[in-house]
Short mmCIF file of C-alpha atoms in Angstrom, two decimals:
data_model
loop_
_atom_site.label_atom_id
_atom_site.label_comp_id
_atom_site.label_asym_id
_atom_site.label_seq_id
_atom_site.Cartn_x
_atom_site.Cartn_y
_atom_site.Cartn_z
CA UNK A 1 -16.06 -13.51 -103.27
CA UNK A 2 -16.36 -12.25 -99.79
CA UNK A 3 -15.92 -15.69 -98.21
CA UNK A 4 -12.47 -16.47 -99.59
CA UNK A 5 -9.07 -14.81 -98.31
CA UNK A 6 -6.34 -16.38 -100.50
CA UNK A 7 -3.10 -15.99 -98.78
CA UNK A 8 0.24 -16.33 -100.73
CA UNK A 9 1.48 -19.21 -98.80
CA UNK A 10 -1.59 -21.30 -99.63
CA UNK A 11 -1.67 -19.90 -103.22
CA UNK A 12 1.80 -21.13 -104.09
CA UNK A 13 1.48 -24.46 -101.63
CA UNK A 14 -1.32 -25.20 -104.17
CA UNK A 15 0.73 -24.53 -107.23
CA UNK A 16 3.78 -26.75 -106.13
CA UNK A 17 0.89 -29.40 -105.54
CA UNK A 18 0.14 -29.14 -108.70
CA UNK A 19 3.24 -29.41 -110.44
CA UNK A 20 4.72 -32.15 -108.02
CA UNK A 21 1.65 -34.17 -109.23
CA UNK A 22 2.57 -32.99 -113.03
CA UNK A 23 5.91 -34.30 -112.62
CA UNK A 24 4.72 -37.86 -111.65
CA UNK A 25 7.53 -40.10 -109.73
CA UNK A 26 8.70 -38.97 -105.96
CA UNK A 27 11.74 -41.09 -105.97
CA UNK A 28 13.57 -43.16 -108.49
CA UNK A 29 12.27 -46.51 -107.88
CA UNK A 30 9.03 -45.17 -108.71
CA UNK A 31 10.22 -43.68 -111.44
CA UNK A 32 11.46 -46.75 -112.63
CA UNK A 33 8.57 -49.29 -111.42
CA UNK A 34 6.56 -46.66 -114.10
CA UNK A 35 9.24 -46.95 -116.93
CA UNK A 36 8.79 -50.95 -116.88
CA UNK A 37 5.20 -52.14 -115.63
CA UNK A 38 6.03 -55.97 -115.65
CA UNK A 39 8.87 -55.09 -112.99
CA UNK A 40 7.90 -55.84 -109.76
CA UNK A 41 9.61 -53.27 -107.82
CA UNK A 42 9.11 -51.78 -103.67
CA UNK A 43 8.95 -48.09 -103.68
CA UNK A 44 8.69 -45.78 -101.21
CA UNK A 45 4.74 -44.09 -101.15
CA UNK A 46 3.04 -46.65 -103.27
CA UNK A 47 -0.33 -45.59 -101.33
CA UNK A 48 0.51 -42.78 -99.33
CA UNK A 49 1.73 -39.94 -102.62
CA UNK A 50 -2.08 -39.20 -103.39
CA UNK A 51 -2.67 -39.07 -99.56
CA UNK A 52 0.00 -36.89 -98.64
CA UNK A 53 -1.15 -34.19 -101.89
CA UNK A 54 -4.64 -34.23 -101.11
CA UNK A 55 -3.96 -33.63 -97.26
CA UNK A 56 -1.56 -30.59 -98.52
CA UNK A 57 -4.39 -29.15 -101.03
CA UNK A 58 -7.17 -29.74 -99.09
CA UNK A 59 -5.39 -27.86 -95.78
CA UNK A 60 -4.91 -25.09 -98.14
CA UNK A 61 -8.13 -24.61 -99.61
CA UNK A 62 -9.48 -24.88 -96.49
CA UNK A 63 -7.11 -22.36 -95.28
CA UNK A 64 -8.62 -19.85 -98.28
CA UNK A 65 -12.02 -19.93 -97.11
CA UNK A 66 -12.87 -16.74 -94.71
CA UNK A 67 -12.65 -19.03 -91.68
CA UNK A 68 -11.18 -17.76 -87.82
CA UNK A 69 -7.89 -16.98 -86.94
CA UNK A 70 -8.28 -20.45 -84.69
CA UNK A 71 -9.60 -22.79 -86.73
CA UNK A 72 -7.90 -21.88 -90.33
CA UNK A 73 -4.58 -22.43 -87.77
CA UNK A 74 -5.57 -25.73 -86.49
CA UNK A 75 -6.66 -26.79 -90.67
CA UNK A 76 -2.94 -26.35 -91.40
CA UNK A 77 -0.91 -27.26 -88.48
CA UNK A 78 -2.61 -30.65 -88.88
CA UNK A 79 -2.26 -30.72 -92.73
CA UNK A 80 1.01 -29.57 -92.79
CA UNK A 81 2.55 -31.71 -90.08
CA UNK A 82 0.17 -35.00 -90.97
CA UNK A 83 2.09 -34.65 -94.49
CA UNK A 84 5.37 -34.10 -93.41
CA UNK A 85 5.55 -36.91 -91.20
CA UNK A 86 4.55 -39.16 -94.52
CA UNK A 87 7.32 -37.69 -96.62
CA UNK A 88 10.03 -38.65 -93.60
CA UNK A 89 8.64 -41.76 -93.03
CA UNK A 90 7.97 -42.78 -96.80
CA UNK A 91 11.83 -41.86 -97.57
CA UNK A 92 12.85 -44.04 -95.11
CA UNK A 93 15.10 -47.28 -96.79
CA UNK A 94 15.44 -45.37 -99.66
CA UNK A 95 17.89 -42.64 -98.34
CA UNK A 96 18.72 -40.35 -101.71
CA UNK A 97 16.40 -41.35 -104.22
CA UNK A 98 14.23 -38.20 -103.74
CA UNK A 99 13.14 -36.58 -106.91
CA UNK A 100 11.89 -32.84 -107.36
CA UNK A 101 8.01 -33.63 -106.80
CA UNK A 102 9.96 -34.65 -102.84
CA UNK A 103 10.99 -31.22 -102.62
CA UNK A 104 8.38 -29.56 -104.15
CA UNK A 105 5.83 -31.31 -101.52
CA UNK A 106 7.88 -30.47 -98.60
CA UNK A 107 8.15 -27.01 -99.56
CA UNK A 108 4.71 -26.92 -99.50
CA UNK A 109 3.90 -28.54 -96.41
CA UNK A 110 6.69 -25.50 -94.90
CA UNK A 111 4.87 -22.70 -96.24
CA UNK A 112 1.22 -24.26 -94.79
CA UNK A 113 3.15 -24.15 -91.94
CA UNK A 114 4.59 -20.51 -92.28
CA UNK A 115 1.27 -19.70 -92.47
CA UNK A 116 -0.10 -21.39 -89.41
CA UNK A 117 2.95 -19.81 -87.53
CA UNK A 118 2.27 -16.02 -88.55
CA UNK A 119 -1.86 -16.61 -87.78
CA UNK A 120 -1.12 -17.91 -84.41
CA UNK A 121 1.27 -14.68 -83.85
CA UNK A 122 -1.50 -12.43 -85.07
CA UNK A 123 -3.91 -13.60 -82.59
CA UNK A 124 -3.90 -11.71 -78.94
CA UNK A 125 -5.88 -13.78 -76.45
CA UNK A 126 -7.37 -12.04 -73.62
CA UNK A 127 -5.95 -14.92 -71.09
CA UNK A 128 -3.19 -15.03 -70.04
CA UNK A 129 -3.04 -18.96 -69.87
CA UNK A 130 -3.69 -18.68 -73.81
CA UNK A 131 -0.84 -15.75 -74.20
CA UNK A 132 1.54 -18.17 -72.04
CA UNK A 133 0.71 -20.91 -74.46
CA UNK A 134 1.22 -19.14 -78.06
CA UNK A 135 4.45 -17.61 -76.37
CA UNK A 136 5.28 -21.96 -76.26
CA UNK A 137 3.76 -23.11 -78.97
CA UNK A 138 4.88 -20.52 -81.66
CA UNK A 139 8.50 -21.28 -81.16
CA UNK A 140 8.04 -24.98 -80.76
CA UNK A 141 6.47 -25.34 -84.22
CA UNK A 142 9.23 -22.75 -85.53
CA UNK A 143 12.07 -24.92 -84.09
CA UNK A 144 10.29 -28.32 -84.91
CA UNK A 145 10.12 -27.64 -88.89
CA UNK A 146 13.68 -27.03 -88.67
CA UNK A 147 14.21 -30.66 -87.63
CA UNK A 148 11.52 -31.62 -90.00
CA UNK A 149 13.35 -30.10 -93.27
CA UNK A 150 16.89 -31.32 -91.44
CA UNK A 151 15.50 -34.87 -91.51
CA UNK A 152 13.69 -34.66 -94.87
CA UNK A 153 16.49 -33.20 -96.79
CA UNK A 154 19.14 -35.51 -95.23
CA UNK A 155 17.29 -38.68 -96.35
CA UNK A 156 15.95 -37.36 -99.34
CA UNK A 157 19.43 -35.98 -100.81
CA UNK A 158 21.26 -39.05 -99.53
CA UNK A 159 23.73 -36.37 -98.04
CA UNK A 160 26.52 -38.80 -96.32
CA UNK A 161 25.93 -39.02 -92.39
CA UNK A 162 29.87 -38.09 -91.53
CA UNK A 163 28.72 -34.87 -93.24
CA UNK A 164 25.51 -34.58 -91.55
CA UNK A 165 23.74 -37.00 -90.00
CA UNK A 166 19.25 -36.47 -89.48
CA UNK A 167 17.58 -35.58 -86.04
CA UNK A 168 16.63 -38.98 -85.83
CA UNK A 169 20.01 -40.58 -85.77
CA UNK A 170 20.92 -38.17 -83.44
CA UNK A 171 18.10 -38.73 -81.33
CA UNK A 172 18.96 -42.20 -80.92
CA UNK A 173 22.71 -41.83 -80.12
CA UNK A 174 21.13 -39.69 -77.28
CA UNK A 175 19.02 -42.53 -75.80
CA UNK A 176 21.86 -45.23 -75.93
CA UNK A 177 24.37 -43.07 -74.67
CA UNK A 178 22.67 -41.72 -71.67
CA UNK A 179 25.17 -42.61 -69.04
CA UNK A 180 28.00 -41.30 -71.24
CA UNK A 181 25.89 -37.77 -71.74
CA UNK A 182 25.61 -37.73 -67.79
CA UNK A 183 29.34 -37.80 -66.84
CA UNK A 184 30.12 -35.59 -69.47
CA UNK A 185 27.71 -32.94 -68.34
CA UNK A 186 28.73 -33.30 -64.77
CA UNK A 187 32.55 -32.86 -65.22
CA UNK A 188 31.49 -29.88 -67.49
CA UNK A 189 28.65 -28.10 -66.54
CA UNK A 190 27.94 -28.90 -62.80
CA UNK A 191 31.51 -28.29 -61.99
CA UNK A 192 33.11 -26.13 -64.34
CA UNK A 193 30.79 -23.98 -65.67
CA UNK A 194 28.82 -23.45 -62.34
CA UNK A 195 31.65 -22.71 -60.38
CA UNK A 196 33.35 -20.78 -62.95
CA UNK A 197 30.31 -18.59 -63.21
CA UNK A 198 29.39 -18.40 -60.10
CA UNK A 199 32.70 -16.99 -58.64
CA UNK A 200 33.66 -14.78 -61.81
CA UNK A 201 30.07 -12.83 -61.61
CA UNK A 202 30.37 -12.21 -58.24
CA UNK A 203 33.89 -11.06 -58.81
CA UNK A 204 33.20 -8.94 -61.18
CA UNK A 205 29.98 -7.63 -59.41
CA UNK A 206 32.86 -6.42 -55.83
CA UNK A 207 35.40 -5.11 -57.86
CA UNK A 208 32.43 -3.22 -60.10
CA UNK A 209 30.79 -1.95 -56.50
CA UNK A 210 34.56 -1.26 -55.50
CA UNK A 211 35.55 0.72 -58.72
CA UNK A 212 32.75 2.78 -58.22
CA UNK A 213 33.20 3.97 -54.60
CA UNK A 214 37.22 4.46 -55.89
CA UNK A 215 37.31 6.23 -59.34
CA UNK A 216 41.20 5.18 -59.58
CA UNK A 217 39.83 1.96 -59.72
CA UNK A 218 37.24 2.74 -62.34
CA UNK A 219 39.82 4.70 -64.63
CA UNK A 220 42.11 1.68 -64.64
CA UNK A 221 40.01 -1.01 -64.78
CA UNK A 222 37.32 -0.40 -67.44
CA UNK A 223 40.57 0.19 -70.28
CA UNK A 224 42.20 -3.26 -69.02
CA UNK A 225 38.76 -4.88 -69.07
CA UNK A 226 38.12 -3.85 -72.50
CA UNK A 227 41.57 -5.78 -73.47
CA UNK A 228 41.47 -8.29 -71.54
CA UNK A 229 37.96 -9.85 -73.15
CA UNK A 230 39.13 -9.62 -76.15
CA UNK A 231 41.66 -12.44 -75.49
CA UNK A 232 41.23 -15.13 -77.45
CA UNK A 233 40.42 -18.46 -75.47
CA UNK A 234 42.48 -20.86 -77.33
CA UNK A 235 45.45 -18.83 -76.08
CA UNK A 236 43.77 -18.60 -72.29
CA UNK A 237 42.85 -22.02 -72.14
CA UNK A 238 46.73 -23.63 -72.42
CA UNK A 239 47.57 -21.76 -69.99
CA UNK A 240 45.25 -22.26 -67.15
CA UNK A 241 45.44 -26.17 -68.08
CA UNK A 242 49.42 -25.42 -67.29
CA UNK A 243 48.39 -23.45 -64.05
CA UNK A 244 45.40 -24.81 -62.21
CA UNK A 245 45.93 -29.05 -63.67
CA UNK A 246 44.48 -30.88 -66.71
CA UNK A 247 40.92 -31.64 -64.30
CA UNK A 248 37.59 -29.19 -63.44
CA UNK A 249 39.43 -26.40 -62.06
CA UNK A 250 41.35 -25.31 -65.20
CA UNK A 251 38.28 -25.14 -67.27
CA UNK A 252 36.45 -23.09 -64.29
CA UNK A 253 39.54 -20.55 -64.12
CA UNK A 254 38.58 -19.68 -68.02
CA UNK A 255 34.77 -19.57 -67.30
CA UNK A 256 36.12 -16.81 -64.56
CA UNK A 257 38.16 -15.22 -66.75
CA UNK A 258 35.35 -14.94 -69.43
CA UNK A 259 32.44 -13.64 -67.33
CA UNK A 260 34.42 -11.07 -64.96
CA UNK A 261 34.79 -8.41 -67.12
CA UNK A 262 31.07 -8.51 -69.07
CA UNK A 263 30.10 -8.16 -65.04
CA UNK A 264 32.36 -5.33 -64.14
CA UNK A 265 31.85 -3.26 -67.47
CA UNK A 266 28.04 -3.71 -67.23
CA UNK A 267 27.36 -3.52 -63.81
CA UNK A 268 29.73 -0.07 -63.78
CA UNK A 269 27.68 1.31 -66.44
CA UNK A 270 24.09 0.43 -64.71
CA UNK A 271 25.32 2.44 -61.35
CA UNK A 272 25.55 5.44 -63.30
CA UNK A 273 21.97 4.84 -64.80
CA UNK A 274 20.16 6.31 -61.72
CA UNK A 275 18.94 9.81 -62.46
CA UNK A 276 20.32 13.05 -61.38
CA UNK A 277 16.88 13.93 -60.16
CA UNK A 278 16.91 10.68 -57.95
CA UNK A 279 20.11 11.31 -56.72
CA UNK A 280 19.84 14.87 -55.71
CA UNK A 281 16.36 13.56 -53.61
CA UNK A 282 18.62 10.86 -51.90
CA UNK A 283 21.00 13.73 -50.88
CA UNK A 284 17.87 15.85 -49.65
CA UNK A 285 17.08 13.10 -47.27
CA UNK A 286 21.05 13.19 -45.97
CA UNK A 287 21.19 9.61 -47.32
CA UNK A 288 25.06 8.47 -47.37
CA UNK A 289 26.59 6.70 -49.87
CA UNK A 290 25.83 2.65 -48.96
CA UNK A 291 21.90 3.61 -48.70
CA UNK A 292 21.75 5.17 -51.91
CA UNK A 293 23.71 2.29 -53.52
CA UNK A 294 21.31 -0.12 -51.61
CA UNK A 295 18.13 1.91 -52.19
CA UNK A 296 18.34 3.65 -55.45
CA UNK A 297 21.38 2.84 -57.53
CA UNK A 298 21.71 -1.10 -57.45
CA UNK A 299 17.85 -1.42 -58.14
CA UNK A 300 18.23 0.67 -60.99
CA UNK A 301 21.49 -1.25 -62.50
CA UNK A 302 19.23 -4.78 -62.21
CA UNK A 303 18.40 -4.54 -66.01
CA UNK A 304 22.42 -4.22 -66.75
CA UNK A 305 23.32 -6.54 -63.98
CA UNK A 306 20.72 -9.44 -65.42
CA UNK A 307 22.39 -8.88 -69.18
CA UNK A 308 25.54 -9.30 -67.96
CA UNK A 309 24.05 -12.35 -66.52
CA UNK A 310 22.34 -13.52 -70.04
CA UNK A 311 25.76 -12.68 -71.29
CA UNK A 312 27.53 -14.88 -68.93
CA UNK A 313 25.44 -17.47 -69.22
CA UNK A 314 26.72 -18.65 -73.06
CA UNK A 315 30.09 -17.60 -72.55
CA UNK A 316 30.70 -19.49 -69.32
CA UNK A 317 29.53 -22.98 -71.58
CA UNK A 318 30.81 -22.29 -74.58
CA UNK A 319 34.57 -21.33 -72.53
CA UNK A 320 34.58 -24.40 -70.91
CA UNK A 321 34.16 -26.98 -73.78
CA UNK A 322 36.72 -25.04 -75.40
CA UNK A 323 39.34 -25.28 -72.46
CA UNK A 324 38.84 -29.34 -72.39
CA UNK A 325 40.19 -29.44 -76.19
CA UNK A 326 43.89 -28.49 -74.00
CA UNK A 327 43.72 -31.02 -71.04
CA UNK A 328 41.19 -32.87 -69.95
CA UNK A 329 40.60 -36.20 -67.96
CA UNK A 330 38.47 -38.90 -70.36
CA UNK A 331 35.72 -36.89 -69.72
CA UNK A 332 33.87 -33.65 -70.48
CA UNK A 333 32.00 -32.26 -73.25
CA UNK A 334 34.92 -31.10 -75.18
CA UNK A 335 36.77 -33.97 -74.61
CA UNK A 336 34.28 -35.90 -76.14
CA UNK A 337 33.48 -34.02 -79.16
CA UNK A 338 37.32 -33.75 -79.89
CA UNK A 339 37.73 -37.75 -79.56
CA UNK A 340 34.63 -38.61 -81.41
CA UNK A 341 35.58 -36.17 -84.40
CA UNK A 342 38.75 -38.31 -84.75
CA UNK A 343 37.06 -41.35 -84.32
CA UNK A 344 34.54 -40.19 -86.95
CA UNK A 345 31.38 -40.72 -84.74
CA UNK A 346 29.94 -37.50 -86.21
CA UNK A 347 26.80 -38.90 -84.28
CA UNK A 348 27.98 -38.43 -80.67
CA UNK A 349 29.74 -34.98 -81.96
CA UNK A 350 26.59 -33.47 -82.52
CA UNK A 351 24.67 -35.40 -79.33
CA UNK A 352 27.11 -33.30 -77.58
CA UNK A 353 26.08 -30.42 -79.39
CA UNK A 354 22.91 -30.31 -78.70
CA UNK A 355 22.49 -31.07 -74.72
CA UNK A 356 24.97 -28.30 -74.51
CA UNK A 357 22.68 -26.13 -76.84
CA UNK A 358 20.00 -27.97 -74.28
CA UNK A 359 21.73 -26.87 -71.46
CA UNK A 360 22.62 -23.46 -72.45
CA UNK A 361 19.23 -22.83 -73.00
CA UNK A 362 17.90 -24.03 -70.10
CA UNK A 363 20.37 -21.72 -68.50
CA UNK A 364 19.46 -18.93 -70.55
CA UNK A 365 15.90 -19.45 -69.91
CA UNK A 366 16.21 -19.92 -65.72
CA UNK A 367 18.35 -16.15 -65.55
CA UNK A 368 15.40 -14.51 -67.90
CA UNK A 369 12.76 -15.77 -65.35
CA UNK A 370 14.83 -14.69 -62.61
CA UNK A 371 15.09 -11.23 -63.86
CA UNK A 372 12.02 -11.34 -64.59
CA UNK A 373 11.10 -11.67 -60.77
CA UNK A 374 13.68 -9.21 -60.32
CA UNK A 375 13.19 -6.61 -62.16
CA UNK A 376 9.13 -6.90 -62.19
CA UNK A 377 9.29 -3.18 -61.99
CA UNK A 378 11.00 -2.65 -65.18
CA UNK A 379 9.03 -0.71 -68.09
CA UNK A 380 10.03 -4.00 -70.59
CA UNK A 381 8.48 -6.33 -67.98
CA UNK A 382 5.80 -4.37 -67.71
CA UNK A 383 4.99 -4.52 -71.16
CA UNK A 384 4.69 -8.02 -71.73
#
């Protein structure tokens, strides 16, 4: 038996194969075109339920035969997706009629693709074109089953769509309501969040560089910054809509507010990470204080400086939408999600949802590159 290597996932995707096939009907009007022959009844995978089985069991018995890393991983990323994509599109018209061979088959198809997922992390390519692509690809299939059990569950439970509506609907409130998506992200991200993170990380970065050349500074501040970010932005945000005006720059005075002190406390603390060693060589060359800070210290605070930046990042989006739920022109990413939660268009709520995830990711992802340019130096960019 020195050609097969059974794995658990394809062991037990085999076994719920099984015993969906046991349990006969997928949905109830196939359950009840069986109970009454003469009934000429439309039901969802009249050709496609022996189809989407023998894709499932033949990707896993595949998968159990002592095949590479490569190709068992291509056997069940096609299997497991090809079926998947029949359950969702099978269910469709006949939104909560799913019975438990539905479930059991989609569990299945998940665990083919579990194991797909931990193969293709096993593997460590020489090329670094390949090790750039499993760094994509892993996370892409990881993220895209989540949508896939989303929409499967969603139809097949029949769960109501002000509750929680499938990828796909959201999808296409997305399309149509491009223009309204655009002007929303504008008044919130380009202006407020930018700006708002742009000035309070700088801020934060002068007084930090300030507090450390005056330790009065650094003794007062650090206690008040602690405080401070602990203050809850639904009580913030009223007021700045009071002080700065219902429009952009409200929302931007929170984003300040938000990301000054992470920047102070962290870029404090990475000053003081040089070494003593370092130090005392700087003094040996009768370097002053601005060339050590310029040549020693700052370079060494980078890792801090770029966290604080990560940080910032989420907080400066996440303070803004919040702010527009207190004052807001007819426009904005909060204002919209508040208005379309009264209106019940649950859809638009959660379009809004996720080009700010979108967008904060994108954000996310543009400071981790940067650091990464940064900070090349850096014994965690160095290893990988």
């Amino acid at each position: 038996m020195n050609w097969l290597k059974p794995s658990w996932q394809a062991v037990l995707a085999i076994l719920l194969c099984l015993i969906a096939f046991a349990l006969g009907a997928m949905t109830k009007p196939e359950a009840a075109a069986l109970a009454d022959p003469a009934a000429t009844l439309a039901y969802p995978y009249m050709g496609a339920k022996a189809l989407i089985i023998g894709l499932l069991l033949i990707a896993a018995l595949v998968s159990i035969l002592r095949l590479t890393q490569v190709v068992e991983a291509i056997v069940l990323f096609v299997g497991a997706h090809a079926a998947a994509w029949l359950l969702v599109k099978g269910i469709a018209g006949f939104e909560g009629t799913a019975l438990a061979p539905y479930f059991l088959l989609l569990a299945a198809a998940w665990l083919l693709a579990w194991r797909c997922v931990a193969l293709l992390s096993w593997l460590r390519p020489s090329e670094s074109v390949a090790r750039n692509a499993l760094r994509l690809i892993i996370p892409a299939i990881f993220g895209a089953w989540i949508l896939i059990i989303w929409e499967a569950v969603t139809r097949g439970a029949g769960i109501p769509f002000i509750l929680l509506p499938p990828p796909s609907a959201i999808g296409a409130r997305i399309a149509n309501s491009l223009p309204i998506l655009g002007s929303d992200v504008r008044q919130t991200i380009f202006k407020a969040v930018l700006i708002g993170y742009v000035v309070g990380n700088l801020a934060g970065f002068t007084v930090a560089i300030l507090a450390d050349r005056v330790p009065f500074l650094r003794r007062g501040l650090l206690p008040i910054g602690n405080m401070v970010s602990a203050l809850p932005i639904i009580g913030v945000a009223p007021i700045m809509v009071m002080w700065f005006g219902f429009d952009w720059p409200s929302k931007a005075a929170v984003v300040i507010i938000m990301t000054f002190f992470p920047m102070l406390v962290n870029t404090v603390a990475g000053l003081a990470a040089s070494g003593h060693m370092e130090r005392d060589l700087m003094r040996t060359y009768a370097s002053g204080y601005w060339p050590t800070l310029l040549k020693l210290r700052l370079p060494a605070a980078m890792p801090f400086i770029f966290n604080a930046l990560k940080i910032n990042s989420t907080l400066a989006l996440i303070g803004a939408i919040v702010a527009e739920f207190f004052g807001t022109p007819v426009v904005g990413m909060g204002f919209r999600i508040s208005t379309e939660v009264g209106r019940m268009n649950i859809d638009m709520v959660w379009a809004e949802i996720a080009v700010a995830a979108l967008a904060g990711s994108v954000f996310y992802g543009v400071v981790a590159l940067v650091e990464r340019a940064v900070t090349f130096w850096h014994p965690s960019v160095r290893g990988g």
